[in-house]
């Protein structure tokens, strides 16, 4: 019955076989070793061609790392964007608390993230944050805006990474403003080479799999009245992270190259 319908309920199996629900549960979990799980959300179902591209790119980048070592990692400036809400409720794990066995269970009212939010654009490397920008709600990132960001990034690099300006490579995803002709021309003009990024692969973007989850965990549960308050908190959190924190995020990228290159 389970093979025919993976969503079948234990009470329906019990009724069909005329046995207790407890017996059904015991057979499924102990004898069959099965358990019911939720489907894992993924951004997009990758095609065979996308998976092949992903493997090829990861293999190429891993070979480059094998040849150049951490010198290659240190040359990468990774950039990405993400929305940050003025209020984002705590996760279930964050709101857990100890209680005595005789104490009443704590109550938690259902809340949702605020509609007000600010768009964060961030570029960072193994040493730390290189450039940060914030855009107010209602603003979109198009090619013109992204080129302006790249120009600001280049200017910032000359101030905070003077020793590596000529060695940097940019890593960003394949969003339209990142890959447009206008952006490609600007990258060439600014002498900012890029490394390839597989299509629909946020799990290979360090900001998506490392930086943003930790930043948003820090912001969760806090109420901010203005964009400026969000921005100040983000900048403060970024300044509090050590170079080793950022280096660890980049090294995790190498682990993922290895995983998908196999």
mmCIF file of C-alpha atoms in Angstrom:
data_model
loop_
_atom_site.group_PDB
_atom_site.id
_atom_site.type_symbol
_atom_site.label_atom_id
_atom_site.label_comp_id
_atom_site.label_asym_id
_atom_site.label_seq_id
_atom_site.Cartn_x
_atom_site.Cartn_y
_atom_site.Cartn_z
ATOM 1 C CA UNK A 1 0.000 0.000 0.000
ATOM 2 C CA UNK A 2 2.858 2.390 0.792
ATOM 3 C CA UNK A 3 4.593 1.603 -2.498
ATOM 4 C CA UNK A 4 1.391 2.378 -4.381
ATOM 5 C CA UNK A 5 0.708 5.602 -2.458
ATOM 6 C CA UNK A 6 3.569 7.270 -0.579
ATOM 7 C CA UNK A 7 1.096 9.668 1.049
ATOM 8 C CA UNK A 8 -1.240 7.027 2.448
ATOM 9 C CA UNK A 9 -2.294 7.639 6.049
ATOM 10 C CA UNK A 10 -1.656 5.096 8.804
ATOM 11 C CA UNK A 11 -5.320 5.139 9.849
ATOM 12 C CA UNK A 12 -6.344 4.172 6.283
ATOM 13 C CA UNK A 13 -3.902 1.245 6.314
ATOM 14 C CA UNK A 14 -5.233 0.193 9.720
ATOM 15 C CA UNK A 15 -8.836 0.267 8.475
ATOM 16 C CA UNK A 16 -7.969 -1.643 5.295
ATOM 17 C CA UNK A 17 -6.083 -4.387 7.158
ATOM 18 C CA UNK A 18 -8.334 -4.356 10.224
ATOM 19 C CA UNK A 19 -5.448 -3.877 12.660
ATOM 20 C CA UNK A 20 -4.665 -1.131 15.138
ATOM 21 C CA UNK A 21 -3.059 2.127 14.112
ATOM 22 C CA UNK A 22 -0.309 1.473 16.669
ATOM 23 C CA UNK A 23 0.493 -1.853 15.001
ATOM 24 C CA UNK A 24 0.682 -0.146 11.600
ATOM 25 C CA UNK A 25 3.089 2.453 12.973
ATOM 26 C CA UNK A 26 5.292 -0.276 14.496
ATOM 27 C CA UNK A 27 5.454 -2.246 11.234
ATOM 28 C CA UNK A 28 6.272 0.826 9.142
ATOM 29 C CA UNK A 29 8.943 2.287 11.419
ATOM 30 C CA UNK A 30 10.528 -0.847 12.935
ATOM 31 C CA UNK A 31 10.124 -3.652 10.390
ATOM 32 C CA UNK A 32 10.176 -1.601 7.179
ATOM 33 C CA UNK A 33 12.421 1.200 8.443
ATOM 34 C CA UNK A 34 10.297 3.850 6.720
ATOM 35 C CA UNK A 35 9.378 7.304 7.978
ATOM 36 C CA UNK A 36 7.251 10.068 6.563
ATOM 37 C CA UNK A 37 9.138 13.171 5.480
ATOM 38 C CA UNK A 38 8.273 16.434 3.769
ATOM 39 C CA UNK A 39 9.534 17.160 0.285
ATOM 40 C CA UNK A 40 12.560 19.459 0.272
ATOM 41 C CA UNK A 41 12.043 22.768 -1.544
ATOM 42 C CA UNK A 42 14.522 23.452 -4.322
ATOM 43 C CA UNK A 43 14.709 26.667 -6.392
ATOM 44 C CA UNK A 44 14.293 24.836 -9.691
ATOM 45 C CA UNK A 45 14.396 21.333 -11.111
ATOM 46 C CA UNK A 46 17.644 21.119 -13.064
ATOM 47 C CA UNK A 47 17.628 19.532 -16.509
ATOM 48 C CA UNK A 48 20.223 16.990 -17.633
ATOM 49 C CA UNK A 49 21.994 19.741 -19.563
ATOM 50 C CA UNK A 50 22.039 22.042 -16.512
ATOM 51 C CA UNK A 51 23.490 19.275 -14.340
ATOM 52 C CA UNK A 52 26.167 18.600 -16.942
ATOM 53 C CA UNK A 53 27.026 22.307 -17.081
ATOM 54 C CA UNK A 54 27.173 22.415 -13.294
ATOM 55 C CA UNK A 55 29.588 19.482 -13.188
ATOM 56 C CA UNK A 56 31.794 20.963 -15.915
ATOM 57 C CA UNK A 57 32.061 24.355 -14.225
ATOM 58 C CA UNK A 58 32.747 22.866 -10.799
ATOM 59 C CA UNK A 59 35.441 20.651 -12.296
ATOM 60 C CA UNK A 60 37.081 23.637 -14.001
ATOM 61 C CA UNK A 61 37.044 25.734 -10.832
ATOM 62 C CA UNK A 62 38.312 22.850 -8.725
ATOM 63 C CA UNK A 63 41.199 22.304 -11.157
ATOM 64 C CA UNK A 64 42.058 25.987 -10.910
ATOM 65 C CA UNK A 65 42.006 25.769 -7.112
ATOM 66 C CA UNK A 66 44.158 22.643 -7.190
ATOM 67 C CA UNK A 67 46.704 24.486 -9.335
ATOM 68 C CA UNK A 68 46.702 27.869 -7.539
ATOM 69 C CA UNK A 69 45.555 26.904 -4.052
ATOM 70 C CA UNK A 70 44.178 29.565 -1.722
ATOM 71 C CA UNK A 71 45.696 32.251 -3.912
ATOM 72 C CA UNK A 72 42.788 31.591 -6.271
ATOM 73 C CA UNK A 73 40.238 31.689 -3.439
ATOM 74 C CA UNK A 74 41.682 34.962 -2.164
ATOM 75 C CA UNK A 75 41.235 36.522 -5.586
ATOM 76 C CA UNK A 76 37.458 35.877 -5.612
ATOM 77 C CA UNK A 77 35.087 38.740 -4.803
ATOM 78 C CA UNK A 78 31.635 37.204 -4.488
ATOM 79 C CA UNK A 79 28.535 39.369 -4.804
ATOM 80 C CA UNK A 80 24.792 38.889 -4.370
ATOM 81 C CA UNK A 81 21.523 40.576 -3.408
ATOM 82 C CA UNK A 82 18.845 39.755 -0.834
ATOM 83 C CA UNK A 83 15.765 41.390 0.685
ATOM 84 C CA UNK A 84 15.891 42.139 4.423
ATOM 85 C CA UNK A 85 12.595 42.734 6.261
ATOM 86 C CA UNK A 86 12.051 45.361 8.945
ATOM 87 C CA UNK A 87 10.702 42.475 10.985
ATOM 88 C CA UNK A 88 11.254 38.776 10.392
ATOM 89 C CA UNK A 89 9.773 36.473 13.068
ATOM 90 C CA UNK A 90 12.001 34.081 14.970
ATOM 91 C CA UNK A 91 12.249 30.531 13.697
ATOM 92 C CA UNK A 92 10.650 27.736 15.721
ATOM 93 C CA UNK A 93 14.109 26.659 16.899
ATOM 94 C CA UNK A 94 15.044 30.179 18.027
ATOM 95 C CA UNK A 95 11.844 30.542 20.078
ATOM 96 C CA UNK A 96 12.279 27.272 22.000
ATOM 97 C CA UNK A 97 12.653 27.592 25.772
ATOM 98 C CA UNK A 98 13.112 25.378 28.805
ATOM 99 C CA UNK A 99 10.149 24.694 31.051
ATOM 100 C CA UNK A 100 9.413 22.494 34.043
ATOM 101 C CA UNK A 101 7.374 19.386 33.312
ATOM 102 C CA UNK A 102 4.505 20.812 35.380
ATOM 103 C CA UNK A 103 4.635 24.257 33.772
ATOM 104 C CA UNK A 104 2.131 25.169 31.058
ATOM 105 C CA UNK A 105 3.420 25.074 27.503
ATOM 106 C CA UNK A 106 4.515 28.499 26.223
ATOM 107 C CA UNK A 107 2.236 30.130 23.683
ATOM 108 C CA UNK A 108 3.416 31.686 20.466
ATOM 109 C CA UNK A 109 1.148 33.722 18.236
ATOM 110 C CA UNK A 110 1.515 33.309 14.508
ATOM 111 C CA UNK A 111 3.278 36.277 12.940
ATOM 112 C CA UNK A 112 4.557 36.977 9.454
ATOM 113 C CA UNK A 113 7.441 38.995 8.076
ATOM 114 C CA UNK A 114 6.753 42.708 7.661
ATOM 115 C CA UNK A 115 5.899 44.075 4.244
ATOM 116 C CA UNK A 116 8.536 46.786 4.628
ATOM 117 C CA UNK A 117 11.972 45.672 3.506
ATOM 118 C CA UNK A 118 15.267 46.867 2.080
ATOM 119 C CA UNK A 119 17.383 45.309 -0.654
ATOM 120 C CA UNK A 120 20.961 44.494 0.322
ATOM 121 C CA UNK A 121 23.728 44.208 -2.274
ATOM 122 C CA UNK A 122 26.986 42.910 -0.848
ATOM 123 C CA UNK A 123 30.431 41.968 -2.152
ATOM 124 C CA UNK A 124 32.946 40.147 0.036
ATOM 125 C CA UNK A 125 36.066 37.983 -0.045
ATOM 126 C CA UNK A 126 38.178 35.866 2.311
ATOM 127 C CA UNK A 127 39.234 38.948 4.255
ATOM 128 C CA UNK A 128 35.819 40.461 4.832
ATOM 129 C CA UNK A 129 33.262 42.866 3.387
ATOM 130 C CA UNK A 130 34.430 44.873 0.393
ATOM 131 C CA UNK A 131 31.299 46.822 -0.588
ATOM 132 C CA UNK A 132 27.715 47.184 0.657
ATOM 133 C CA UNK A 133 24.731 48.999 -0.845
ATOM 134 C CA UNK A 134 21.081 49.267 0.203
ATOM 135 C CA UNK A 135 18.085 50.036 -1.996
ATOM 136 C CA UNK A 136 14.679 51.001 -0.672
ATOM 137 C CA UNK A 137 11.573 48.977 -1.376
ATOM 138 C CA UNK A 138 10.130 49.580 -4.817
ATOM 139 C CA UNK A 139 13.561 49.923 -6.386
ATOM 140 C CA UNK A 140 14.712 47.261 -8.801
ATOM 141 C CA UNK A 141 18.187 46.282 -9.897
ATOM 142 C CA UNK A 142 18.519 46.672 -13.649
ATOM 143 C CA UNK A 143 21.649 46.709 -15.791
ATOM 144 C CA UNK A 144 22.197 50.430 -15.348
ATOM 145 C CA UNK A 145 21.946 50.164 -11.580
ATOM 146 C CA UNK A 146 24.213 47.120 -11.441
ATOM 147 C CA UNK A 147 26.868 48.829 -13.578
ATOM 148 C CA UNK A 148 26.783 51.736 -11.121
ATOM 149 C CA UNK A 149 27.329 49.235 -8.304
ATOM 150 C CA UNK A 150 30.295 47.687 -10.129
ATOM 151 C CA UNK A 151 31.860 51.119 -10.570
ATOM 152 C CA UNK A 152 31.440 51.794 -6.850
ATOM 153 C CA UNK A 153 32.922 48.357 -6.109
ATOM 154 C CA UNK A 154 35.974 49.119 -8.252
ATOM 155 C CA UNK A 155 36.508 52.404 -6.457
ATOM 156 C CA UNK A 156 36.166 50.664 -3.123
ATOM 157 C CA UNK A 157 38.632 47.951 -4.141
ATOM 158 C CA UNK A 158 41.296 50.570 -4.834
ATOM 159 C CA UNK A 159 40.910 51.793 -1.252
ATOM 160 C CA UNK A 160 40.569 48.569 0.752
ATOM 161 C CA UNK A 161 42.299 45.945 -1.435
ATOM 162 C CA UNK A 162 45.112 47.908 -3.044
ATOM 163 C CA UNK A 163 47.404 44.872 -3.098
ATOM 164 C CA UNK A 164 45.000 42.701 -5.109
ATOM 165 C CA UNK A 165 43.057 45.071 -7.383
ATOM 166 C CA UNK A 166 44.618 43.611 -10.532
ATOM 167 C CA UNK A 167 44.153 40.013 -9.394
ATOM 168 C CA UNK A 168 40.457 39.960 -8.420
ATOM 169 C CA UNK A 169 37.802 37.913 -10.178
ATOM 170 C CA UNK A 170 34.091 38.500 -9.666
ATOM 171 C CA UNK A 171 31.668 35.734 -8.811
ATOM 172 C CA UNK A 172 27.976 36.489 -9.269
ATOM 173 C CA UNK A 173 24.976 34.498 -10.446
ATOM 174 C CA UNK A 174 23.293 34.556 -13.854
ATOM 175 C CA UNK A 175 20.561 37.089 -13.064
ATOM 176 C CA UNK A 176 19.659 39.287 -16.025
ATOM 177 C CA UNK A 177 21.383 42.476 -14.795
ATOM 178 C CA UNK A 178 24.565 40.463 -14.167
ATOM 179 C CA UNK A 179 24.765 38.976 -17.648
ATOM 180 C CA UNK A 180 23.384 41.750 -19.871
ATOM 181 C CA UNK A 181 25.482 43.218 -22.678
ATOM 182 C CA UNK A 182 25.673 46.534 -20.824
ATOM 183 C CA UNK A 183 27.072 44.807 -17.729
ATOM 184 C CA UNK A 184 29.513 42.692 -19.748
ATOM 185 C CA UNK A 185 30.870 45.818 -21.436
ATOM 186 C CA UNK A 186 31.254 47.543 -18.070
ATOM 187 C CA UNK A 187 33.075 44.538 -16.582
ATOM 188 C CA UNK A 188 35.484 44.606 -19.493
ATOM 189 C CA UNK A 189 36.009 48.346 -19.203
ATOM 190 C CA UNK A 190 36.584 48.098 -15.430
ATOM 191 C CA UNK A 191 38.937 45.139 -15.947
ATOM 192 C CA UNK A 192 36.854 42.899 -13.695
ATOM 193 C CA UNK A 193 37.023 39.317 -14.982
ATOM 194 C CA UNK A 194 34.404 36.850 -13.776
ATOM 195 C CA UNK A 195 34.375 33.147 -13.010
ATOM 196 C CA UNK A 196 31.559 31.007 -14.472
ATOM 197 C CA UNK A 197 28.507 30.234 -12.378
ATOM 198 C CA UNK A 198 26.126 27.340 -13.168
ATOM 199 C CA UNK A 199 22.529 28.165 -14.018
ATOM 200 C CA UNK A 200 20.081 28.111 -11.072
ATOM 201 C CA UNK A 201 22.753 27.237 -8.505
ATOM 202 C CA UNK A 202 22.365 29.334 -5.329
ATOM 203 C CA UNK A 203 24.006 26.433 -3.478
ATOM 204 C CA UNK A 204 27.239 27.443 -5.229
ATOM 205 C CA UNK A 205 26.961 31.124 -4.264
ATOM 206 C CA UNK A 206 28.654 31.757 -0.864
ATOM 207 C CA UNK A 207 26.279 34.571 0.041
ATOM 208 C CA UNK A 208 23.257 32.314 -0.487
ATOM 209 C CA UNK A 209 24.501 29.220 1.327
ATOM 210 C CA UNK A 210 26.653 30.907 3.981
ATOM 211 C CA UNK A 211 26.448 34.662 4.588
ATOM 212 C CA UNK A 212 22.748 35.475 4.134
ATOM 213 C CA UNK A 213 21.392 32.631 6.328
ATOM 214 C CA UNK A 214 23.637 33.680 9.235
ATOM 215 C CA UNK A 215 22.907 37.385 8.782
ATOM 216 C CA UNK A 216 19.145 36.796 8.643
ATOM 217 C CA UNK A 217 19.307 34.557 11.716
ATOM 218 C CA UNK A 218 20.875 37.513 13.546
ATOM 219 C CA UNK A 219 18.144 39.880 12.332
ATOM 220 C CA UNK A 220 15.217 37.553 13.112
ATOM 221 C CA UNK A 221 12.945 38.618 15.945
ATOM 222 C CA UNK A 222 14.084 42.255 15.897
ATOM 223 C CA UNK A 223 11.794 45.148 14.967
ATOM 224 C CA UNK A 224 13.247 47.989 12.902
ATOM 225 C CA UNK A 225 11.309 51.187 12.304
ATOM 226 C CA UNK A 226 13.339 52.494 9.369
ATOM 227 C CA UNK A 227 15.603 51.312 6.566
ATOM 228 C CA UNK A 228 18.443 53.133 8.312
ATOM 229 C CA UNK A 229 18.039 50.940 11.406
ATOM 230 C CA UNK A 230 18.256 47.781 9.300
ATOM 231 C CA UNK A 231 21.301 49.113 7.480
ATOM 232 C CA UNK A 232 23.078 50.075 10.711
ATOM 233 C CA UNK A 233 22.458 46.634 12.213
ATOM 234 C CA UNK A 234 23.702 44.867 9.087
ATOM 235 C CA UNK A 235 26.875 46.961 8.964
ATOM 236 C CA UNK A 236 27.487 46.371 12.672
ATOM 237 C CA UNK A 237 27.057 42.611 12.279
ATOM 238 C CA UNK A 238 29.401 42.534 9.286
ATOM 239 C CA UNK A 239 32.073 44.489 11.177
ATOM 240 C CA UNK A 240 31.837 42.054 14.095
ATOM 241 C CA UNK A 241 32.792 39.047 11.929
ATOM 242 C CA UNK A 242 36.454 38.021 11.821
ATOM 243 C CA UNK A 243 38.474 37.400 8.645
ATOM 244 C CA UNK A 244 38.435 33.706 9.544
ATOM 245 C CA UNK A 245 34.633 33.760 9.388
ATOM 246 C CA UNK A 246 34.693 34.965 5.782
ATOM 247 C CA UNK A 247 37.571 32.635 4.881
ATOM 248 C CA UNK A 248 35.529 29.715 6.223
ATOM 249 C CA UNK A 249 32.635 30.668 3.938
ATOM 250 C CA UNK A 250 34.901 30.659 0.895
ATOM 251 C CA UNK A 251 36.482 27.330 1.841
ATOM 252 C CA UNK A 252 33.013 25.797 2.002
ATOM 253 C CA UNK A 253 32.688 26.754 -1.666
ATOM 254 C CA UNK A 254 35.617 24.454 -2.497
ATOM 255 C CA UNK A 255 33.832 21.602 -0.696
ATOM 256 C CA UNK A 256 30.811 22.153 -2.926
ATOM 257 C CA UNK A 257 32.936 22.233 -6.071
ATOM 258 C CA UNK A 258 34.288 18.831 -5.051
ATOM 259 C CA UNK A 259 30.812 17.494 -4.325
ATOM 260 C CA UNK A 260 29.349 18.464 -7.699
ATOM 261 C CA UNK A 261 32.478 17.670 -9.705
ATOM 262 C CA UNK A 262 32.282 13.988 -8.723
#
